[in-house]
PDB file of C-alpha atoms in Angstrom:
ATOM      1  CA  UNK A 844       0.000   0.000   0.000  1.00 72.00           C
ATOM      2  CA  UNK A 845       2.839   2.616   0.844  1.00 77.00           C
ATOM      3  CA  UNK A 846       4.626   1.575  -2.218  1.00 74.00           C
ATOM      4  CA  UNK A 847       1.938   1.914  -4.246  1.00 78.00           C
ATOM      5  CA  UNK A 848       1.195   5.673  -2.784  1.00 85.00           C
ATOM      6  CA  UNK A 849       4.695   6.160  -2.980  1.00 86.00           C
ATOM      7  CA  UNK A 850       4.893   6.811   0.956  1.00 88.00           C
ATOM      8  CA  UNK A 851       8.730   6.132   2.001  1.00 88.00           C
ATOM      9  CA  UNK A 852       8.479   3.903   5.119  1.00 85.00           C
ATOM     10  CA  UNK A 853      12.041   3.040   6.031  1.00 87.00           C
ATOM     11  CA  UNK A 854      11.502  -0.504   5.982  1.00 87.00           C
ATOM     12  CA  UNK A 855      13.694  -3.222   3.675  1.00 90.00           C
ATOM     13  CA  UNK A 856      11.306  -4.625   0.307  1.00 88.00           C
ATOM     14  CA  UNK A 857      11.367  -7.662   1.673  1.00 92.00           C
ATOM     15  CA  UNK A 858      10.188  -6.745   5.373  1.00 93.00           C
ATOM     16  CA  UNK A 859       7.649  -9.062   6.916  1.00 95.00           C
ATOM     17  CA  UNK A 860       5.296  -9.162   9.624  1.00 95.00           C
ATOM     18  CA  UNK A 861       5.688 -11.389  12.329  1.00 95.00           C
ATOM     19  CA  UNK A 862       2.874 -12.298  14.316  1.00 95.00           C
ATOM     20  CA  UNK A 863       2.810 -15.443  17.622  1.00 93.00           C
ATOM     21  CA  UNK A 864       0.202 -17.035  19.594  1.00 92.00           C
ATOM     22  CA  UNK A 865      -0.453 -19.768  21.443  1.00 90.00           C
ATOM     23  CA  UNK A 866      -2.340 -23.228  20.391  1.00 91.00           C
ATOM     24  CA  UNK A 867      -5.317 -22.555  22.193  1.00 89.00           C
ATOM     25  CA  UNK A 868      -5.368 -18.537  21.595  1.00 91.00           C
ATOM     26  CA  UNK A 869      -5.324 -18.938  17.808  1.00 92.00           C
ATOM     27  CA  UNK A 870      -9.357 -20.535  18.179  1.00 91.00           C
ATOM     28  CA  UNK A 871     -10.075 -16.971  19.197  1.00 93.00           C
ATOM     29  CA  UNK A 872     -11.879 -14.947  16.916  1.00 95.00           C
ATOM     30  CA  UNK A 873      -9.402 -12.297  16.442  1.00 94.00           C
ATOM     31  CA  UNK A 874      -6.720 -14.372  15.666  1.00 94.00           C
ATOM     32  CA  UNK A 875      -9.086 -16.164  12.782  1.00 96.00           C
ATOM     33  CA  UNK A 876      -9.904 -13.282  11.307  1.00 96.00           C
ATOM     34  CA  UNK A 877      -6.808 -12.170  10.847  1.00 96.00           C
ATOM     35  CA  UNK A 878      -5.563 -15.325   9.332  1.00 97.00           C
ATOM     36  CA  UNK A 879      -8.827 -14.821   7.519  1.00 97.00           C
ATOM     37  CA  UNK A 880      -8.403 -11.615   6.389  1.00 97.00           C
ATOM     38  CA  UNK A 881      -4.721 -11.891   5.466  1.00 98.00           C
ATOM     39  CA  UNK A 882      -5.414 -15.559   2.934  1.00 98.00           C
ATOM     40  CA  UNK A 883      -8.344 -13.226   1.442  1.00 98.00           C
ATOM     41  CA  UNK A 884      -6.003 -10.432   0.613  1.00 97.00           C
ATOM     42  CA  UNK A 885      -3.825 -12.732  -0.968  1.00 97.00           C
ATOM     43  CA  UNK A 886      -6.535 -14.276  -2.464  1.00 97.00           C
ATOM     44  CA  UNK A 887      -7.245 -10.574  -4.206  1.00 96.00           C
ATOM     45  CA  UNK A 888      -3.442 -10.436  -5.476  1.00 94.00           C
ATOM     46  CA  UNK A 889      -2.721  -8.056  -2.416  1.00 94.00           C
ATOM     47  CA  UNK A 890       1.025  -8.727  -1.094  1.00 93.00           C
ATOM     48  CA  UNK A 891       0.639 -10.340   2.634  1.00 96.00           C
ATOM     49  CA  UNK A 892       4.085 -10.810   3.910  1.00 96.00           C
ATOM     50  CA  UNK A 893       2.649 -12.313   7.746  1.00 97.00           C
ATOM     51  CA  UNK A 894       4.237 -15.215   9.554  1.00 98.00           C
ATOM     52  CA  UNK A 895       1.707 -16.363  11.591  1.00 97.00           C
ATOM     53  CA  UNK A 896       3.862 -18.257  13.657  1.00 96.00           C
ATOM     54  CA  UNK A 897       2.035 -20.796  16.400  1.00 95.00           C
ATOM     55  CA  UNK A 898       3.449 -22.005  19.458  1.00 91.00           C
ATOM     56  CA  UNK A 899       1.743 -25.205  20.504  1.00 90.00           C
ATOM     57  CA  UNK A 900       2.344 -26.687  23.834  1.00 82.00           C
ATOM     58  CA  UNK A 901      -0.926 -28.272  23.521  1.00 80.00           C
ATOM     59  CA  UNK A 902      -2.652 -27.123  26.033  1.00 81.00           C
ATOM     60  CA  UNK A 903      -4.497 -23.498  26.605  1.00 79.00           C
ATOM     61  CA  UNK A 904      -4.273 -23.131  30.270  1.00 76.00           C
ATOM     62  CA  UNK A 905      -5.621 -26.247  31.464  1.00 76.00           C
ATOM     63  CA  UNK A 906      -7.747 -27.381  28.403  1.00 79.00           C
ATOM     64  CA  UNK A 907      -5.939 -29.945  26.506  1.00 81.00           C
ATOM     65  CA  UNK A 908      -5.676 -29.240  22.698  1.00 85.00           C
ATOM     66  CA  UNK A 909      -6.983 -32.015  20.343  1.00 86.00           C
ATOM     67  CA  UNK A 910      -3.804 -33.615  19.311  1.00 85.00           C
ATOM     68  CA  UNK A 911      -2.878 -32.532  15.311  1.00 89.00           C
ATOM     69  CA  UNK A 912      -5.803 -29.829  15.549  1.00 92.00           C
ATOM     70  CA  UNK A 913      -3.373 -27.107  14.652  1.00 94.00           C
ATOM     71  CA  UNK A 914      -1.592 -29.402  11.631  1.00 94.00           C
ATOM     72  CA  UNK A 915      -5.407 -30.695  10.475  1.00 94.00           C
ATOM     73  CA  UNK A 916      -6.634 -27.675  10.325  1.00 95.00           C
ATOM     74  CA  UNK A 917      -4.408 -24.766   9.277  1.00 96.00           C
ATOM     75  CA  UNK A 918      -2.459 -26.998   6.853  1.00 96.00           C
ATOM     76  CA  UNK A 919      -5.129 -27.273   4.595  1.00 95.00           C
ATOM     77  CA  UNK A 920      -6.166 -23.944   4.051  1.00 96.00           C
ATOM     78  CA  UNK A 921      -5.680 -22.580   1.048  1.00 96.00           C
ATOM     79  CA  UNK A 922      -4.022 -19.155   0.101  1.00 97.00           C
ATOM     80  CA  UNK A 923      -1.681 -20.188   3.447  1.00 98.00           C
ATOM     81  CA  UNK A 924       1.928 -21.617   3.022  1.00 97.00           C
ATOM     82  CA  UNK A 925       2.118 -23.972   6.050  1.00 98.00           C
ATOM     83  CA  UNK A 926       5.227 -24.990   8.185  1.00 97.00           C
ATOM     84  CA  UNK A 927       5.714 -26.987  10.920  1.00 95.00           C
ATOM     85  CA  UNK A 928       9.345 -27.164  12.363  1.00 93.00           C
ATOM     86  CA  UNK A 929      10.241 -30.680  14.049  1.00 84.00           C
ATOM     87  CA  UNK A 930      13.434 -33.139  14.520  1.00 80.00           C
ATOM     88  CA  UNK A 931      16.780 -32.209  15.932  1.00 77.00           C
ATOM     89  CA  UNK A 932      18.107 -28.631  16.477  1.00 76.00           C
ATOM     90  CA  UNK A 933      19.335 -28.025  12.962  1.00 80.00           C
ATOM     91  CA  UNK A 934      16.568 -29.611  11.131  1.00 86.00           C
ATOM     92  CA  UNK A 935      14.353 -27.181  13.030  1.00 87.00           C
ATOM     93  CA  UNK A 936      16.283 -24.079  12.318  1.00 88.00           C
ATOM     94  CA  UNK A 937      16.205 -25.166   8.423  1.00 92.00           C
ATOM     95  CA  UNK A 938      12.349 -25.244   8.361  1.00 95.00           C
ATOM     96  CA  UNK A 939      11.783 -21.708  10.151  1.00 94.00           C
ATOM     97  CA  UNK A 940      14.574 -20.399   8.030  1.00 94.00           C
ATOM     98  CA  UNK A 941      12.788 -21.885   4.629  1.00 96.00           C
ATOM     99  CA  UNK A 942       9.460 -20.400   6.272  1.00 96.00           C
ATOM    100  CA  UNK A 943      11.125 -16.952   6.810  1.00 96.00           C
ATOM    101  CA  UNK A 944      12.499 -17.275   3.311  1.00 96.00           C
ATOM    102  CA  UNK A 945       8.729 -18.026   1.692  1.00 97.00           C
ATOM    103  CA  UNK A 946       7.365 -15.217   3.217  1.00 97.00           C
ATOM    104  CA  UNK A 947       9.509 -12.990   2.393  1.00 96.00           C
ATOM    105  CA  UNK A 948       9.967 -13.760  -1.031  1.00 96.00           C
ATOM    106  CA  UNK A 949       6.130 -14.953  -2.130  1.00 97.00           C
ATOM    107  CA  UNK A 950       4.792 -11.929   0.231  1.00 96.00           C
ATOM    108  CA  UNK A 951       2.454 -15.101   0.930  1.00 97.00           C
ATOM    109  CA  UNK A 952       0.927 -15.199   4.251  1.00 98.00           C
ATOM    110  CA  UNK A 953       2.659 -18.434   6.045  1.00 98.00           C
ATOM    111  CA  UNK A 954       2.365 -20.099   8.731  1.00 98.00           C
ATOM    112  CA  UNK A 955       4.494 -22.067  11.480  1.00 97.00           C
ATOM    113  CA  UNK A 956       3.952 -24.117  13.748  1.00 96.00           C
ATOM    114  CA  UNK A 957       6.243 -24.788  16.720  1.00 92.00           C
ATOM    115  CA  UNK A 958       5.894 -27.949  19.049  1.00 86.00           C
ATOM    116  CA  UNK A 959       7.061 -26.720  22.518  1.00 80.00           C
ATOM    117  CA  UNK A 960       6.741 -27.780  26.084  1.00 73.00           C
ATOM    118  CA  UNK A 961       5.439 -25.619  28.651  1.00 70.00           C
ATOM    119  CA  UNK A 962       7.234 -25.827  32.541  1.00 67.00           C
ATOM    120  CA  UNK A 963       5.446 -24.961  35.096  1.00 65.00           C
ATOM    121  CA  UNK A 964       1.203 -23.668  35.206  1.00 65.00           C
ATOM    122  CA  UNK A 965      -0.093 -21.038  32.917  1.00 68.00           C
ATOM    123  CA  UNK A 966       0.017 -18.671  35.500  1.00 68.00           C
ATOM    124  CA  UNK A 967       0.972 -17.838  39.437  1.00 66.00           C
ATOM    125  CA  UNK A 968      -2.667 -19.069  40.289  1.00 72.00           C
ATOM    126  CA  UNK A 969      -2.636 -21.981  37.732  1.00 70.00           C
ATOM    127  CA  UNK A 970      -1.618 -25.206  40.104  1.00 74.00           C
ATOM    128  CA  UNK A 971      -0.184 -27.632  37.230  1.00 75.00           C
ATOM    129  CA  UNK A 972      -0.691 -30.657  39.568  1.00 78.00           C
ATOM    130  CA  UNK A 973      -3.837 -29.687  39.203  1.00 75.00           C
ATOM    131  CA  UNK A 974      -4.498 -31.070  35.724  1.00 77.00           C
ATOM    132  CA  UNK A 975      -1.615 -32.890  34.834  1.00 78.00           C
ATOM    133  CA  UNK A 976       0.441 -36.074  36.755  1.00 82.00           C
ATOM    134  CA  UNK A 977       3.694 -35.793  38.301  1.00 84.00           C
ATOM    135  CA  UNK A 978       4.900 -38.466  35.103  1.00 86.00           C
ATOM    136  CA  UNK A 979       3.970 -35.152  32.189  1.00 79.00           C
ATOM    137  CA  UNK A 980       5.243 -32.979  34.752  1.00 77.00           C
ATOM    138  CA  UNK A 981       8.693 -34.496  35.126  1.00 82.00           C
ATOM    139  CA  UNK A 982       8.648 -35.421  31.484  1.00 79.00           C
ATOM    140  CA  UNK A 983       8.345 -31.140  30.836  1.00 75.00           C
ATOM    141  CA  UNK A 984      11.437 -30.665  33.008  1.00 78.00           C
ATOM    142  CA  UNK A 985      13.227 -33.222  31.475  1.00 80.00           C
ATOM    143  CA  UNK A 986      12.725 -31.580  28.014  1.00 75.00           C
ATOM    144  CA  UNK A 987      13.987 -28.436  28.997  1.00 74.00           C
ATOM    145  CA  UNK A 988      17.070 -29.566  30.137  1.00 77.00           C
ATOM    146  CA  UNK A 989      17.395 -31.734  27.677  1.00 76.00           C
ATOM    147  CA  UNK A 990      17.083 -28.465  25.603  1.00 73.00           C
ATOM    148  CA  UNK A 991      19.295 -26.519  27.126  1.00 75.00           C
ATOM    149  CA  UNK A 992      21.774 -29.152  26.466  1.00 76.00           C
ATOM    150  CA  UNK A 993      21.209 -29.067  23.028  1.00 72.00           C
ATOM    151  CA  UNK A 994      21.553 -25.577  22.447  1.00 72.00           C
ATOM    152  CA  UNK A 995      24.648 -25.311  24.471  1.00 74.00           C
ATOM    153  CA  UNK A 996      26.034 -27.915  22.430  1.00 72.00           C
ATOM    154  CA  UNK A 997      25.268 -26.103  19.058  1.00 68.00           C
ATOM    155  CA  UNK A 998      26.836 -22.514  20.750  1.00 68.00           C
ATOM    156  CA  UNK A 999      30.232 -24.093  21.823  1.00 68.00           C
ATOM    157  CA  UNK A1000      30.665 -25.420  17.971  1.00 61.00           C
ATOM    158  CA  UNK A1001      31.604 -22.513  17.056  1.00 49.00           C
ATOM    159  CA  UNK A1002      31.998 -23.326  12.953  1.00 45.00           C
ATOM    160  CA  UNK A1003      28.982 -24.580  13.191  1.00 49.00           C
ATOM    161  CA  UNK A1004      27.272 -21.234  15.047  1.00 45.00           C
ATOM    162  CA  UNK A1005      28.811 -19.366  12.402  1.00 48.00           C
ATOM    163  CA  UNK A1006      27.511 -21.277   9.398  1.00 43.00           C
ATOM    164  CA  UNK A1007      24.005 -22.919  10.445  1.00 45.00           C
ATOM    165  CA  UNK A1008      22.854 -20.996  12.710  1.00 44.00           C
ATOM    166  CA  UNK A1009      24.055 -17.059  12.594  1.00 48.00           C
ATOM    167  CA  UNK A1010      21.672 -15.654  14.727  1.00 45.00           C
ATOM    168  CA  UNK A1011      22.724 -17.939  18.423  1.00 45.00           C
ATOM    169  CA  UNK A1012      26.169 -16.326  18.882  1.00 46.00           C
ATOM    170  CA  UNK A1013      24.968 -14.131  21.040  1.00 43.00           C
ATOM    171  CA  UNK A1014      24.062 -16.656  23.546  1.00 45.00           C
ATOM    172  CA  UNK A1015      28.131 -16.912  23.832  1.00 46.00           C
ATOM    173  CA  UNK A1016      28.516 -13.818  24.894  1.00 50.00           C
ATOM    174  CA  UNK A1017      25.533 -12.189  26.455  1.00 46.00           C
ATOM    175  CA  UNK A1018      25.571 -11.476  30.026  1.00 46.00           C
ATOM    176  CA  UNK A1019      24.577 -14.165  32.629  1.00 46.00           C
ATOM    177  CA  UNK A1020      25.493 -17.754  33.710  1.00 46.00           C
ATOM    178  CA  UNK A1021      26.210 -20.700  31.120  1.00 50.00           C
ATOM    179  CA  UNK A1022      22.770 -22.039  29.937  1.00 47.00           C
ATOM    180  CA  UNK A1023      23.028 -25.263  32.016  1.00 48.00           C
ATOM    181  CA  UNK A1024      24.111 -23.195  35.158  1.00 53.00           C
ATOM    182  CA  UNK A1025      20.674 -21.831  34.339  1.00 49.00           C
ATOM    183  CA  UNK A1026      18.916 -24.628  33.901  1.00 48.00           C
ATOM    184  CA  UNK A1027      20.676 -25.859  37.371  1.00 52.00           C
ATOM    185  CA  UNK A1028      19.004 -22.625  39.173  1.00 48.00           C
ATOM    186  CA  UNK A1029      15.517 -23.493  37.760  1.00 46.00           C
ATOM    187  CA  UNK A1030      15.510 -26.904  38.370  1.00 46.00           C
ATOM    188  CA  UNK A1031      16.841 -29.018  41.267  1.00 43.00           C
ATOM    189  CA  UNK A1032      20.663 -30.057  40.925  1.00 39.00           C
ATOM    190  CA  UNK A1033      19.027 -34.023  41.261  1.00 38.00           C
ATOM    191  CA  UNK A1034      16.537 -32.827  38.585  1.00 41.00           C
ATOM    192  CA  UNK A1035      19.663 -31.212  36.306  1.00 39.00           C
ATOM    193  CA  UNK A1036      22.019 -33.543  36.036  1.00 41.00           C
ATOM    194  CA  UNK A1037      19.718 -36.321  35.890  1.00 41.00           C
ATOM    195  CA  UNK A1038      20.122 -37.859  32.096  1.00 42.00           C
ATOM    196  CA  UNK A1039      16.453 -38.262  31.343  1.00 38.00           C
ATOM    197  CA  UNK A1040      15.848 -41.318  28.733  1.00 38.00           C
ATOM    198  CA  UNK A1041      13.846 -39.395  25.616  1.00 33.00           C
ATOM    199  CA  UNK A1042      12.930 -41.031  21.982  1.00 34.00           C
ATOM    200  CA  UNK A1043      15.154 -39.397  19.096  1.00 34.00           C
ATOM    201  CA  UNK A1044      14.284 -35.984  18.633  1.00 34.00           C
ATOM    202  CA  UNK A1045      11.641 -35.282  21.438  1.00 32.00           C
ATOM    203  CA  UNK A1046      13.755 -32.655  22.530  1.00 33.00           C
ATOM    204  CA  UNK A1047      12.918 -30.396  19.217  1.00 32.00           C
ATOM    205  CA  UNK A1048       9.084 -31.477  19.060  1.00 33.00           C
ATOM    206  CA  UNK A1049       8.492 -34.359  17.694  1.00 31.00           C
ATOM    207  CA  UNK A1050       5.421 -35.877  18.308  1.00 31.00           C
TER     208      UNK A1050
END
């Protein structure tokens, strides 16, 4: 629209729009009819640069999500470029990087979905226990420091950092303790540096 009014905005050609949400938020009607509106834009040969991008934990507060809801239903939409980003660190960071890339390239409105794990309630007055067993609740803690592991792993290669990942090296040298130190301070020491026994890629979301 400012291009076409010739209105300078400052902004790169290729800028997108990024926009996140939650598994359970994006049944809302606001976030629909913005998906909505954006598909039907494109639909009208209207450029619609948004990455919709949709972290599911499966679970809005305590209401379980319908497992694949997200995949069965925004996958098949048309006028919607759909990504979901699964498998080990790297194979992860190639799918949002190809989903970044579509968008900004197509102007196509796309969307990505991210399997993550959420530790601890929804909020202070949201008792976990309350919904879910001590086994999903260890399981959660286990992931994250399984996690952290990972991505500590990736920063201290740092040919790797430099050629697969480009935007982590900052986690090198930001301020703060190492990432498992971290993970130590959240967690119990027991909890830690307990070596938790997780399928192949569970740590990156797969299902």
């Amino acid at each position: 629209r400012a291009a076409k009014l010739g209105i300078e905005t400052g902004l790169p050609e290729d800028a997108i729009t990024c926009c996140t949400f939650g598994d359970a938020s994006v049944n809302h009607a606001t976030a629909l009819s913005g998906i909505n509106s954006a598909r039907y834009a494109w639909r009208r040969m209207n450029p619609t640069p948004v990455l919709f991008i949709c972290e599911d934990n499966q679970r809005g507060i305590s209401v379980e999500t319908p497992r694949r809801w997200i995949r069965d239903f925004f996958s098949r939409l048309e006028h919607l470029r759909y990504f979901e980003a699964s498998g080990e660190l790297e194979e992860m960071w190639d799918t949002i990087s190809l989903a970044i890339q579509t968008c900004r390239t197509t102007r196509q409105p796309t969307f990505l979905r991210l399997r993550c794990h959420r530790l601890w309630g929804h909020a202070g007055s949201d008792v976990q226990s309350a919904y879910m067993s001590q086994a999903e609740i260890e399981e959660a803690k286990a992931m994250l420091v399984l996690a952290l592991k990972e991505v500590e792993r990736a920063c201290q290669a740092d040919a790797q950092v430099d050629v697969a990942y480009g935007g982590l090296p900052w986690a090198k040298t930001m301020p703060g303790p190492p990432m498992l130190q971290a993970a130590d301070h959240v967690l119990s020491g027991a909890e830690a540096g307990a070596e938790a026994e997780t399928p192949a890629g569970a740590v990156c979301g797969m299902e």
